[in-house]
Structure formats: C-alpha cells, structure tokens
Coordinates of C-alpha atoms in Angstrom, one line a residue:
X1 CA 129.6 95.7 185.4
X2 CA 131.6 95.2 188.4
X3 CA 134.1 92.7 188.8
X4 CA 133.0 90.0 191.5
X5 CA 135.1 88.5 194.3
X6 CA 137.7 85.8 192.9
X7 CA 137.1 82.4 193.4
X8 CA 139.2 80.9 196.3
X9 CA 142.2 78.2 195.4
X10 CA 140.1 75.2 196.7
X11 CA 142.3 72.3 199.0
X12 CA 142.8 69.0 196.9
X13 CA 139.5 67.4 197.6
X14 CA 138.6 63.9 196.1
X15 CA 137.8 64.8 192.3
X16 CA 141.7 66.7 192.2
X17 CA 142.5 70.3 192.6
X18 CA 140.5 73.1 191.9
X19 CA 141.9 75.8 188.9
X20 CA 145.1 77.8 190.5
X21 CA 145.9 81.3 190.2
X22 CA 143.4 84.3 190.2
X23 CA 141.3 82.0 187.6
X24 CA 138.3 82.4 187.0
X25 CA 135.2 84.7 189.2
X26 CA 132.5 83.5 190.9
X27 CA 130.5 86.1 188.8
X28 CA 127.2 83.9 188.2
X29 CA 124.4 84.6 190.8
X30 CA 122.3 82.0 192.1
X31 CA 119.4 83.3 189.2
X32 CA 121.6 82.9 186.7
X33 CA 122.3 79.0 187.7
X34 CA 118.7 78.5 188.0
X35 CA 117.6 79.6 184.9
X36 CA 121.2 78.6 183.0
X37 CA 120.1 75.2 184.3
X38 CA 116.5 75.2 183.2
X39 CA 117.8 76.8 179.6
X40 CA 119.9 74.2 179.4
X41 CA 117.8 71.8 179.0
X42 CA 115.6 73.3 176.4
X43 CA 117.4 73.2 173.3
X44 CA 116.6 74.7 170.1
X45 CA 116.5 70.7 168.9
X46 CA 113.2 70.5 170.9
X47 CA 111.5 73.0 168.5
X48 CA 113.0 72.2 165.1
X49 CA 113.7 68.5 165.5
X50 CA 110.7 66.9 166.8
X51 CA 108.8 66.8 163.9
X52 CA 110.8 63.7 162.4
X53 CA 111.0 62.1 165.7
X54 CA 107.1 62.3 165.9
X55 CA 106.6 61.2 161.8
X56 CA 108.8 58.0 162.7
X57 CA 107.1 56.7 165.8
X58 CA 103.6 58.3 166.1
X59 CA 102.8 59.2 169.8
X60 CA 104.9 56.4 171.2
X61 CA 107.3 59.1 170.2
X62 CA 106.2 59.8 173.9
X63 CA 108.0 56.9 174.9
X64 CA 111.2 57.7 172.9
X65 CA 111.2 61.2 175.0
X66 CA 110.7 59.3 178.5
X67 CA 113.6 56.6 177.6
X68 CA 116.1 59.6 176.7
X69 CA 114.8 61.5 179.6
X70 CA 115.4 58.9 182.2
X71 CA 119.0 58.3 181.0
X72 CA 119.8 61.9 181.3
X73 CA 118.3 62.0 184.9
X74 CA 120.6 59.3 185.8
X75 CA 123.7 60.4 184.4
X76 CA 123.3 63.9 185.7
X77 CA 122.7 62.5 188.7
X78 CA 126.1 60.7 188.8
X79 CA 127.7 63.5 187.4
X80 CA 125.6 66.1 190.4
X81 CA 127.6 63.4 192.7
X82 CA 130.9 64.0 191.8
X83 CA 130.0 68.0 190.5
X84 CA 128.9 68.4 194.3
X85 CA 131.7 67.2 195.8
X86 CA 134.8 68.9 193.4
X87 CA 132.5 71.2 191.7
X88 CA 135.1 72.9 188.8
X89 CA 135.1 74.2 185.2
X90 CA 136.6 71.0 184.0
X91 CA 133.4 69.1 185.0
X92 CA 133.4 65.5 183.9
X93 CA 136.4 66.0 182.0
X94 CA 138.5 66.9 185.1
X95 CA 136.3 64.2 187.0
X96 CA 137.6 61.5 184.2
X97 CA 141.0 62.5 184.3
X98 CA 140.9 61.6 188.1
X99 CA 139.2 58.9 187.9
X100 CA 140.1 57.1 185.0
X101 CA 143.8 58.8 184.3
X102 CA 144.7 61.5 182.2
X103 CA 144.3 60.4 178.3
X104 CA 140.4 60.1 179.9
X105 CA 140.2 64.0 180.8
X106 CA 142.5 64.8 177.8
X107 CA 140.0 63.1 175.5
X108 CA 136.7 63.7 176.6
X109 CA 137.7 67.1 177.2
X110 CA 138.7 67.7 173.5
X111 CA 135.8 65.8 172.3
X112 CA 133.3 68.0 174.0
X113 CA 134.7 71.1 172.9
X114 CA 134.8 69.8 169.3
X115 CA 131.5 68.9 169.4
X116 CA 130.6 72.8 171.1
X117 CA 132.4 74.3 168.3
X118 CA 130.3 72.7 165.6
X119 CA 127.4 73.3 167.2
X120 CA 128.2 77.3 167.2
X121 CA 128.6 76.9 163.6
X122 CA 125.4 74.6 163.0
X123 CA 123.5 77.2 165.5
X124 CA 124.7 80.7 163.8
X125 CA 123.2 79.1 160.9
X126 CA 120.0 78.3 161.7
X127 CA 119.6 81.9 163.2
X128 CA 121.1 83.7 160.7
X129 CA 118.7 81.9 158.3
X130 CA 116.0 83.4 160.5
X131 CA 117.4 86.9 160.8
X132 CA 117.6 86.9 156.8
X133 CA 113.9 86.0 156.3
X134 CA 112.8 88.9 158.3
X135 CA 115.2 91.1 157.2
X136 CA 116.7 89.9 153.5
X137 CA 119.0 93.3 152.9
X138 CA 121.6 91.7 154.9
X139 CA 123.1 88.7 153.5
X140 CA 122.9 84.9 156.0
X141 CA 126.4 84.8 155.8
X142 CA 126.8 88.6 157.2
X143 CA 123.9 87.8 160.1
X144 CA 126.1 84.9 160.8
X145 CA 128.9 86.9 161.5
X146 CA 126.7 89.2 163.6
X147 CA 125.2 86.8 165.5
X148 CA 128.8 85.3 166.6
X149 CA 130.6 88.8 166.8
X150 CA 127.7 90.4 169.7
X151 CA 128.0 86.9 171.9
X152 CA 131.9 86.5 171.7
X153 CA 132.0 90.0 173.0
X154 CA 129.3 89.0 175.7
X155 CA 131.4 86.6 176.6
X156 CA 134.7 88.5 176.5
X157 CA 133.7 91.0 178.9
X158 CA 133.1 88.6 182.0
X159 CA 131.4 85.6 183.0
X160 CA 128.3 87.8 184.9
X161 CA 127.6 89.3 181.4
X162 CA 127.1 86.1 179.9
X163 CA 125.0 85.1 182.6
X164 CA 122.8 88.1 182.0
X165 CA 122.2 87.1 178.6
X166 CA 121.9 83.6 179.2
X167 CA 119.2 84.9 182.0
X168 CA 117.2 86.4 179.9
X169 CA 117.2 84.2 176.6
X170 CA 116.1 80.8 179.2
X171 CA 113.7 83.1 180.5
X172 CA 111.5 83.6 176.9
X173 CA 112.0 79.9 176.3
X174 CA 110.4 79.1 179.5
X175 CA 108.0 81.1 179.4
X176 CA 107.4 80.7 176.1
X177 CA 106.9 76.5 176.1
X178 CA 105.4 76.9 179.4
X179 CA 102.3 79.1 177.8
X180 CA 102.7 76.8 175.1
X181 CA 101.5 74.3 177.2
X182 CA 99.2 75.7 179.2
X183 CA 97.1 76.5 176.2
X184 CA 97.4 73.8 174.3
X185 CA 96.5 71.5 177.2
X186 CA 93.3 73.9 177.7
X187 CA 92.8 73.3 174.3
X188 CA 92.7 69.6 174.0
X189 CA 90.6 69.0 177.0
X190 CA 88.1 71.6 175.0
X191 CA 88.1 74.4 178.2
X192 CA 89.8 77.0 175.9
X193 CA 87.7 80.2 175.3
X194 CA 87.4 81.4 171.8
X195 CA 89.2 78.2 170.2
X196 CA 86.9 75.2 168.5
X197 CA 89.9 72.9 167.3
X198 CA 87.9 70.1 165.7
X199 CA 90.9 68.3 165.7
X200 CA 92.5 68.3 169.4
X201 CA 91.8 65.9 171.7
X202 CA 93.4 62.4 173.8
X203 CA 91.6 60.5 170.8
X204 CA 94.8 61.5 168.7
X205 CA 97.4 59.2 171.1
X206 CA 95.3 56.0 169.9
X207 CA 93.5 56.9 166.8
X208 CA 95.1 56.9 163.4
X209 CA 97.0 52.8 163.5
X210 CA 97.3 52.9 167.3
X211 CA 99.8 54.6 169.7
X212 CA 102.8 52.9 167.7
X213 CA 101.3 53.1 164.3
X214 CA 104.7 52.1 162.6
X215 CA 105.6 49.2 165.8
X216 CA 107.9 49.0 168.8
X217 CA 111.1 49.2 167.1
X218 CA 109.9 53.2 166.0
X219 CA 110.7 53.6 169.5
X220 CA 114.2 53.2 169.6
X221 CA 114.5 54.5 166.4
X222 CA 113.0 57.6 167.8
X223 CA 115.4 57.5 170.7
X224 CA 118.0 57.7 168.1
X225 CA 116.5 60.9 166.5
X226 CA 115.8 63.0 170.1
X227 CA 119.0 62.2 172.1
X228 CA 121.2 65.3 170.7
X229 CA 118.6 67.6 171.9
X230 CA 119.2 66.7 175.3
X231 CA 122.8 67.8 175.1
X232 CA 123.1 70.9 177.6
X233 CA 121.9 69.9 180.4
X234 CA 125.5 69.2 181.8
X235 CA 126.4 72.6 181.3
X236 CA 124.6 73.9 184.9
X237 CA 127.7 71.9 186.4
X238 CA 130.3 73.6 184.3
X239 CA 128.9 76.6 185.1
X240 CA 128.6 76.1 188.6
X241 CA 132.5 76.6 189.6
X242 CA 131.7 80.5 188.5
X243 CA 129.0 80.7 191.0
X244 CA 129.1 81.8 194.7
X245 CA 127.8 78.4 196.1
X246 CA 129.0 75.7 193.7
X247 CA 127.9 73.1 196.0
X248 CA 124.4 74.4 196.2
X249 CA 124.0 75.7 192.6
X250 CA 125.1 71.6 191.6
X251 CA 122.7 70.2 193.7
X252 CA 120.3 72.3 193.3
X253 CA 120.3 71.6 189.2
X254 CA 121.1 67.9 190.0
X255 CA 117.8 67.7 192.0
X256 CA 115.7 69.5 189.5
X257 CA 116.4 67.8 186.2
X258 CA 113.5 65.3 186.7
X259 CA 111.1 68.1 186.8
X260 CA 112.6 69.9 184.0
X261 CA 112.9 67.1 181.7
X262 CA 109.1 66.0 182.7
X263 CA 107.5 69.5 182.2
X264 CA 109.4 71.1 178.9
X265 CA 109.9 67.9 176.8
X266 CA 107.0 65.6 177.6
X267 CA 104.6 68.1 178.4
X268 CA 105.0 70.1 175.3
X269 CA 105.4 66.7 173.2
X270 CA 102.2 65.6 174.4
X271 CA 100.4 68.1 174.2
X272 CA 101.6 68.6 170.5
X273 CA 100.3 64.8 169.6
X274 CA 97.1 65.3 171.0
X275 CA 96.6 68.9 169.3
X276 CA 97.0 67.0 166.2
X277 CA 96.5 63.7 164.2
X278 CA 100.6 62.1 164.7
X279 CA 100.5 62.1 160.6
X280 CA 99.5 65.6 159.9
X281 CA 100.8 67.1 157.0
X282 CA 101.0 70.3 158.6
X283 CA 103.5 69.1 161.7
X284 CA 106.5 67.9 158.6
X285 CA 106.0 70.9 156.7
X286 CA 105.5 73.5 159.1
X287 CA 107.1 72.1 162.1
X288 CA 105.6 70.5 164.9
X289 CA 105.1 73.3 167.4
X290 CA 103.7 75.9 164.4
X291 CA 101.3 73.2 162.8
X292 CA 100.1 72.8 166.5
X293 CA 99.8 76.8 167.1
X294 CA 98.3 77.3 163.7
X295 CA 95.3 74.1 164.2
X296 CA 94.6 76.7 167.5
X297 CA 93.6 79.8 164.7
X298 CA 96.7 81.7 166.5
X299 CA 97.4 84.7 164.3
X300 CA 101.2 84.8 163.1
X301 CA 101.9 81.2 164.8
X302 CA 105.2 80.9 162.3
X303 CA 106.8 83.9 162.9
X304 CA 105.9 83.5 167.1
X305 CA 107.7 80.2 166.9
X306 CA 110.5 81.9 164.4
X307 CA 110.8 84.6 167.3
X308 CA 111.4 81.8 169.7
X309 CA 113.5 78.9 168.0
X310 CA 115.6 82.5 167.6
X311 CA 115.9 82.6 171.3
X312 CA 116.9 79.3 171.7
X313 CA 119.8 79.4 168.9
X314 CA 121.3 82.6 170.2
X315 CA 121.0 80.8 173.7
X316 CA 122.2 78.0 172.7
X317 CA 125.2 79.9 170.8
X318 CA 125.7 81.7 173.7
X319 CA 125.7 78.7 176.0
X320 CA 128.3 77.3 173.6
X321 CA 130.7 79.4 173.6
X322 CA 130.8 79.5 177.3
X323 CA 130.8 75.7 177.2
X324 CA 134.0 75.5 175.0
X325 CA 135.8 78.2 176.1
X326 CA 135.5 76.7 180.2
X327 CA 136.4 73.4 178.5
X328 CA 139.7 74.5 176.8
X329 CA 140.4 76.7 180.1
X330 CA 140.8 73.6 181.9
X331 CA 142.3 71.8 179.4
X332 CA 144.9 74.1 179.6
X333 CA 145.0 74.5 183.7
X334 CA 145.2 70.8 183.7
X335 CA 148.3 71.0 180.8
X336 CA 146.6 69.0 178.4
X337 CA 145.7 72.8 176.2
X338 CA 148.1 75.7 174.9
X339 CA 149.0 77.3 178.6
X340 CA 147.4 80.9 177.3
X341 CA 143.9 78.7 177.4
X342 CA 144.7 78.3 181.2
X343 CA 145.1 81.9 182.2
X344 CA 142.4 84.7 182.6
X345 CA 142.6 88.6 182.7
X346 CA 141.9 91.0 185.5
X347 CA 138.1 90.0 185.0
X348 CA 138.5 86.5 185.8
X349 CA 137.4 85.9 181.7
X350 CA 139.9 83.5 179.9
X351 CA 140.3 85.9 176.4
X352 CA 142.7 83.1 175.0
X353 CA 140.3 80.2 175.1
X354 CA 137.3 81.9 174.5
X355 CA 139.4 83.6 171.3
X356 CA 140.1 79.9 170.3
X357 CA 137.5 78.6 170.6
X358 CA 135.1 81.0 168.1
X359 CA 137.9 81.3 165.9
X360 CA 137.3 77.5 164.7
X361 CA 133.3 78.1 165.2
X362 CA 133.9 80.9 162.5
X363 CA 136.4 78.1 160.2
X364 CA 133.1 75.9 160.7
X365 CA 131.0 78.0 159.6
X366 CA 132.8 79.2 156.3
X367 CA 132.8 75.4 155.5
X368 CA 128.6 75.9 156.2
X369 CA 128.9 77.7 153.6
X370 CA 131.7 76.5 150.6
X371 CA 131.4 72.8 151.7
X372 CA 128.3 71.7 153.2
X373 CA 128.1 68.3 152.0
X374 CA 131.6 67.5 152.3
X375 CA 133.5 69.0 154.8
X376 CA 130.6 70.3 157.0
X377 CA 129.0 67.1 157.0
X378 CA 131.5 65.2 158.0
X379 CA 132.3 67.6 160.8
X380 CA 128.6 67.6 162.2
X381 CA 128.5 64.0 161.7
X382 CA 131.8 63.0 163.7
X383 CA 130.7 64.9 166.3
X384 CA 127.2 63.6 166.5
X385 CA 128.0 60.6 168.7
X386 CA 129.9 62.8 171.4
X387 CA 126.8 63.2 173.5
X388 CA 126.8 59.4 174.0
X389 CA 130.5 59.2 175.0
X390 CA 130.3 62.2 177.2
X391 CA 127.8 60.0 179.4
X392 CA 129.2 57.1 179.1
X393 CA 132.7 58.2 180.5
X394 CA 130.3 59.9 183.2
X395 CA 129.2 56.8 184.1
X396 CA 132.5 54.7 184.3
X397 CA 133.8 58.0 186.0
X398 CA 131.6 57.9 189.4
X399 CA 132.3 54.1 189.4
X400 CA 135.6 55.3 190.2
X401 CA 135.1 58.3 191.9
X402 CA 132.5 56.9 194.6
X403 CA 135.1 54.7 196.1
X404 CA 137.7 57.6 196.4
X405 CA 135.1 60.4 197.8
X406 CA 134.2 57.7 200.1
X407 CA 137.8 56.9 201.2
X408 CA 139.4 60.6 201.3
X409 CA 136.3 63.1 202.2
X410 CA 132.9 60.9 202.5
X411 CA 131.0 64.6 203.8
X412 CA 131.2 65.3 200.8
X413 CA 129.1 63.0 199.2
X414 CA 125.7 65.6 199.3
X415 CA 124.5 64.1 196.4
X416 CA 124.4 60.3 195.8
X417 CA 123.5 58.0 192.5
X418 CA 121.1 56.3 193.5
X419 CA 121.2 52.0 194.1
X420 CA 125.1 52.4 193.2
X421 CA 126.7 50.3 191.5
X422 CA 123.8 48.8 189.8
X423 CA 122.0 51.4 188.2
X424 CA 125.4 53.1 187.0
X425 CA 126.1 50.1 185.4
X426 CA 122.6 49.4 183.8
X427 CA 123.0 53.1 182.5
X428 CA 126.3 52.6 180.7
X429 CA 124.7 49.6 179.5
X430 CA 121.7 50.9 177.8
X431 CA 124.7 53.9 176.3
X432 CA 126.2 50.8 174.6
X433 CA 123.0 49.8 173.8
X434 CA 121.8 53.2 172.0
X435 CA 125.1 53.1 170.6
X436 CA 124.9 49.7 169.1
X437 CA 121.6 50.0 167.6
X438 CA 122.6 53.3 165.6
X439 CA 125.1 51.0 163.8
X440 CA 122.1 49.5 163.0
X441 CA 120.2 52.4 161.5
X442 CA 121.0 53.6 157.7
X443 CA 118.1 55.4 157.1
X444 CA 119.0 58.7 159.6
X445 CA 122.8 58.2 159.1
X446 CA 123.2 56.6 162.2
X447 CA 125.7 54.2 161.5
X448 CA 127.7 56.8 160.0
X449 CA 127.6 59.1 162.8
X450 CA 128.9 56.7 165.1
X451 CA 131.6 54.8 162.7
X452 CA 133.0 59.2 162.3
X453 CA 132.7 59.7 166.0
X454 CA 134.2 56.2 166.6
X455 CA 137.2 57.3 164.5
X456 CA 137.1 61.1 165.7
X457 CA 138.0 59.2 169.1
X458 CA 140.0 57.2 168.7
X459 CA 142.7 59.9 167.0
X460 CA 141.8 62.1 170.3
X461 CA 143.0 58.9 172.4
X462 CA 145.7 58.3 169.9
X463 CA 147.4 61.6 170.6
X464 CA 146.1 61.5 174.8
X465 CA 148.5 58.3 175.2
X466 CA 151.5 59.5 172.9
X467 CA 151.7 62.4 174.6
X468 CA 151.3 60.8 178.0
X469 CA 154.3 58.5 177.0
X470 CA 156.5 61.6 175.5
X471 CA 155.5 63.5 178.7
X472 CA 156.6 60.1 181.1
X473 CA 159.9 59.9 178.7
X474 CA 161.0 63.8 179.8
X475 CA 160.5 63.4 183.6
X476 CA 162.4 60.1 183.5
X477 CA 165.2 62.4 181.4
X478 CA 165.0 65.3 183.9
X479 CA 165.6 62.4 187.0
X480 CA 168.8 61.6 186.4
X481 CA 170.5 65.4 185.6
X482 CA 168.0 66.4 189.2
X483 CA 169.5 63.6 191.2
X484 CA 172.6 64.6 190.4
X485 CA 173.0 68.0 190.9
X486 CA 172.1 67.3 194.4
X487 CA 175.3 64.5 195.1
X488 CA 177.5 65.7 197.2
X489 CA 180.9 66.6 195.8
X490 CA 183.8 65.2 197.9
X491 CA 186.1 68.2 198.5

C-alpha cells in the first residue's frame, strides 16, 4: 500500500495545536470515515447484550434505547463542535486539556485508553470463544492470540490498512442488521413470503403485563444496562485527523449520528420485541437477535448471528486498538505519555504506542484467563464507568471551548450544539443523573462499577496534578540559572 501525503503542521487554532513533526498521514479516505463512523456505532454489545436489557424492562426497553440514544446525539454533537473546528488525534482529550487545563487532558486521556485496552481483552475473548466452537483443535486461549497478533499487524503497517479492514468488517454489520431489519419488519406486519410466525406481530409491545410489564423504574434500569454499547461512536472524530478533509469527515459523522442511532439500535430493537413475546424463553437463552431469527424458521440462525457478532468483535478489536494507540500518541505529543508514544515511522504509523498499547491488552487477557474473578473483574469493572466520564468532561469541555472558538476563530464554528448553554448543561446533568442512579443499583453491579471507576479516577487525577506541580517546580528551577546566564558581565 502506498504511503499517503503527510498531514500538514496545522496553525494554533482555538482547541491548541495540531500534532508536530511528520506525525501521523492522512491515510483514511472519505469511505473509510463513512463507514468507520457508521461501525462505530454498532457494537458487538448491540448483539450479545440486549437480551438482559429487554428481560429487565419488557418493550419499554425501547425507551431505555431512545434515552441513551438522545444523550449520545447531544454529546457528539458538542464534541462534532469542537472536533470541527481543531479536529486532532487527541479528540476530547486534547479538547479537555484546553479547555479545562492539563490534569483534564492527562486524565481523560489515560482513562479512555484504559478502558480501550480492556476492552481488546474482553473482545478477543468473546471471539476467540467463537473461533473455538467452530473449530475446537485450536485452543481459546491460542485463537485469542491470533485474533490480536493479525490486527496489531493491521495496524502496524499504516493507518489506510486499518481502514481497509475496518471498511469492510462495518460493512457486514450494516448490511447484516440492515437485512435484519428489513425482514423482520416484513415479517411482523405478516407481508413476508414463505414465513407464518404465529407469534410476530405489534400485539407483542402491549400484550404480556403492558409495555412496562415490570414499571417505569425498568427504564432507567435498562438505561443502565445499554449505555456501554454505545461507546464508539466518538471514535469517527479520532479518526478524522487521519483523513484528507477532517473538517468534512467530523461533520459529516456529527450530522449523521441521529440517523444511525435511530435505524441500527431502535429499528433492530423493535423489531426484535415485536418478533417475539418480551419474556420469551428463547430471547435469554439464545440471545435476542437468534431467538428472533430462529421464531422466522431461518436455517442455521445461531451460527449466521455467530458469523456476525464475529464481525463485530474483530471490528470492534480492531477499532480498539486504533482508539488506544491514537490516544497514547497524543498523550505523548502533548508530554503527558513516554515521548516514543509521540513519534511515528516513515508510514506516519506510531509503532511505540500501538506496541504499548496491545502489550497490556495481551497482560489483560492472560488475567481472562488465570484471574477472572479477581483481577479481570476488577479491571472490567473500574473501567466500566469511563464511558460516562468521557461525556461528561465533553460536555464541561465545549462550555469552555465555545467562548474561546468564538473569541479567537468564530468561522470556525461549522458545527454548533444546539440551544447552548442550556442543553449542554441539562446533558451533563442527566450524566450525573445516570451516574447517581447506578449507585443505586446492586443487582447489575452498578454501584460497584462506579465506586472502582470513581477510585480508578481519582488516582489518574492524583498523579495529573502531582506531576503538574513537579513539572511547575522545574521551570521555576530552570528561571533563575536562564535569567542568569543572560546578565551582562561588567568587564
């Protein structure tokens, strides 16, 4: 693959310099954005983790969908605003650390890539669990280590290579849910040829105790169990400083997210409550998206689904690694990460980070595997929060940021939050809200997700200020030797 142009040094805009150097390439094409951007948004979570969401709350899990939806529509949108105008690999993590000063960036930064490289642990074992079932001679741990191996090197050899891959894998998922939906909504309105599904039908969102069979609360405690599978969808505007149009590529994806989260999450959701009675047996033991292709008569609906939720780890593994490894490149442009993290090779690809950052994906998964209720658990579980924190900095972030793209470059400001300030604020408020109410919830480890990721953070910000006050203690140390060196000596 050829190497593309370099991306130009931009000038010190309003959300801070752009990376120096050669950096990175702007090797993504504007197809890659797109469907990076659509991909993003369609997790593996949406397959494998909807089934609980749906036992808990009934179709109002419907609701729980559209309340998670329409928080991450108004966050990207605030993070589209300051994306469009600075658009950089540091995304809201170098938008935080103008905005909000420096332990911000530094923490949210560090946080997010923690939470990436747990993921690519979490994710290489759900696939290699897959892989192993179709093909048992190789051991999960060994398809684990495959798995990782094939998209690290993806990723080592430069940024249009992981696009490629990334093309492609968004591309089945798409048109994979999108089929998905177009037949099961044939089927439920009773026009689909060769398929008598006594049991489809809109008589499912009311029947069996009502739309919220277990009450309103369900609803937020379904909100509780769908909001990590929206995590990804920010990754369009990290991606975007690679592209050949950041500008375009971030509004573009800022723009489409209603759409996106309105046709892949409620669409297929509803379409799966109405295929079946909410308290199915089949949807917990099969899965929700299987028990809804097998109530069709589809031949082989497991292993079809098996074949996609595949898709959709390696995506999302792939995505991942991307995700930390641009992280931790910034973190180190920015001097807040090992300098090696900051640099890149002749093919704009930054080996170091990228190295890093599957090196501790590989130390998560070993403890998968020895320590899965201790160490692993506590890992996934202090990281489980991030997502929240991630939008709620976001939000105090283009508080901030508004007033100085307004003061230093206001033609800039292509994309605008809408009714600002108010609806930033009633966003970070209903964060805190989401936040408060998992303290609240025993039952799906809630509170204990956010008491780890509470304490997770607070060491990140711990170490953000102390080395912000070690860092201001050297340059008041280096003032005095500078100033004089440069007195003149009296001959």
């Amino acid at each position: 693959m050829t190497s593309q142009p370099t991306l130009k040094k931009a000038e010190n805009g309003p959300g801070g310099p752009e990376e120096p150097g050669p950096g990175l390439q702007a090797g993504l094409k504007s197809r890659h954005l797109s469907m990076i951007a659509i991909g993003g948004v369609i997790g593996a979570g949406l397959f494998v983790g909807s089934s609980s969401g749906i036992a808990t709350a009934g179709p109002g899990i419907l609701l729980s969908y559209a309340l998670v939806g329409t928080l991450v529509v108004l966050v990207m949108r605030m993070l589209g605003e300051m994306s469009a105008a600075n658009p950089t690999s540091g995304s809201f993590s170098a938008h935080a650390d103008r905005a909000l000063g420096p332990w911000a960036g530094f923490s949210i930064g560090w946080l997010y890539w923690f939470f990436w490289v747990v993921v690519l642990a979490v994710e290489a074992t759900a696939g290699a669990a897959i892989l192993e079932s179709w093909i048992p001679a190789v051991p999960q741990w060994g398809w684990a280590l495959i798995v990782m191996v094939v998209l690290t090197a993806t990723n080592l050899v430069s940024v249009g290579s992981y696009g490629e891959f990334e093309f492609w894998f968004a591309g089945i998922k798409v048109v994979a849910i999108g089929a998905f939906i177009v037949v099961g909504g044939l089927a439920v309105f009773g026009v689909l040829p060769g398929v008598d599904s006594d049991k489809a039908g809109l008589g499912n969102l009311t029947e069996h105790g009502g739309f919220l069979p277990n009450g309103p609360g369900a609803i937020l405690t379904g909100v509780l169990l769908v909001v990590f599978s929206f995590m990804g969808s920010e990754i369009a505007t990290l991606a975007a400083g690679e592209s050949e149009d950041p500008q375009r590529a971030v509004t573009k994806s800022t723009n489409s997210i209603i759409w996106r989260i309105g046709v892949f999450y409620l669409g297929s959701i509803f379409v799966v409550v109405a295929l079946l009675p909410w308290n199915d047996p089949s949807i917990k033991e099969k899965g929700s998206y299987v028990a809804a292709l097998d109530s069709l008569g589809i031949a082989h609906a497991g292993q079809i689904m098996n074949f996609i939720v595949l898709t959709s780890v390696l995506s999302c593994l792939n995505s991942g690694l991307y995700t930390a490894s641009r992280m931790a490149f910034s973190l180190g442009q920015r001097g807040d990460a090992p300098k090696a993290f900051g640099r890149t090779n002749s093919r704009g690809v930054p080996m170091a980070a990228i190295i890093a950052s599957v090196v501790f994906g590989f130390v998560a998964v070993f403890f998968n595997y020895k320590f899965p209720d201790s160490v692993f658990l506590f890992l996934v579980n202090s990281s489980g929060a991030v997502a929240l924190f991630v939008w709620l900095v976001i939000c105090f972030s283009q508080l901030r940021m508004r007033k100085i793209i307004q003061a230093e470059s206001p033609e800039k400001l292509v994309v605008r939050m809408w009714l600002y300030p108010y609806l930033t604020w009633a966003t970070a408020a209903l964060i805190v809200f989401v936040l408060g109410y998992m303290l609240t919830d025993t039952e799906h480890d809630g509170r204990e997700t956010v008491l780890l990721s509470l304490l997770v953070a607070a060491v990140v910000i711990a170490i953000a200020f102390v080395k912000e006050k070690v860092k201001g203690k050297t340059a008041a140390a280096e003032v005095p030797a500078v100033a004089e060196d440069t007195v003149p000596v009296e001959k």
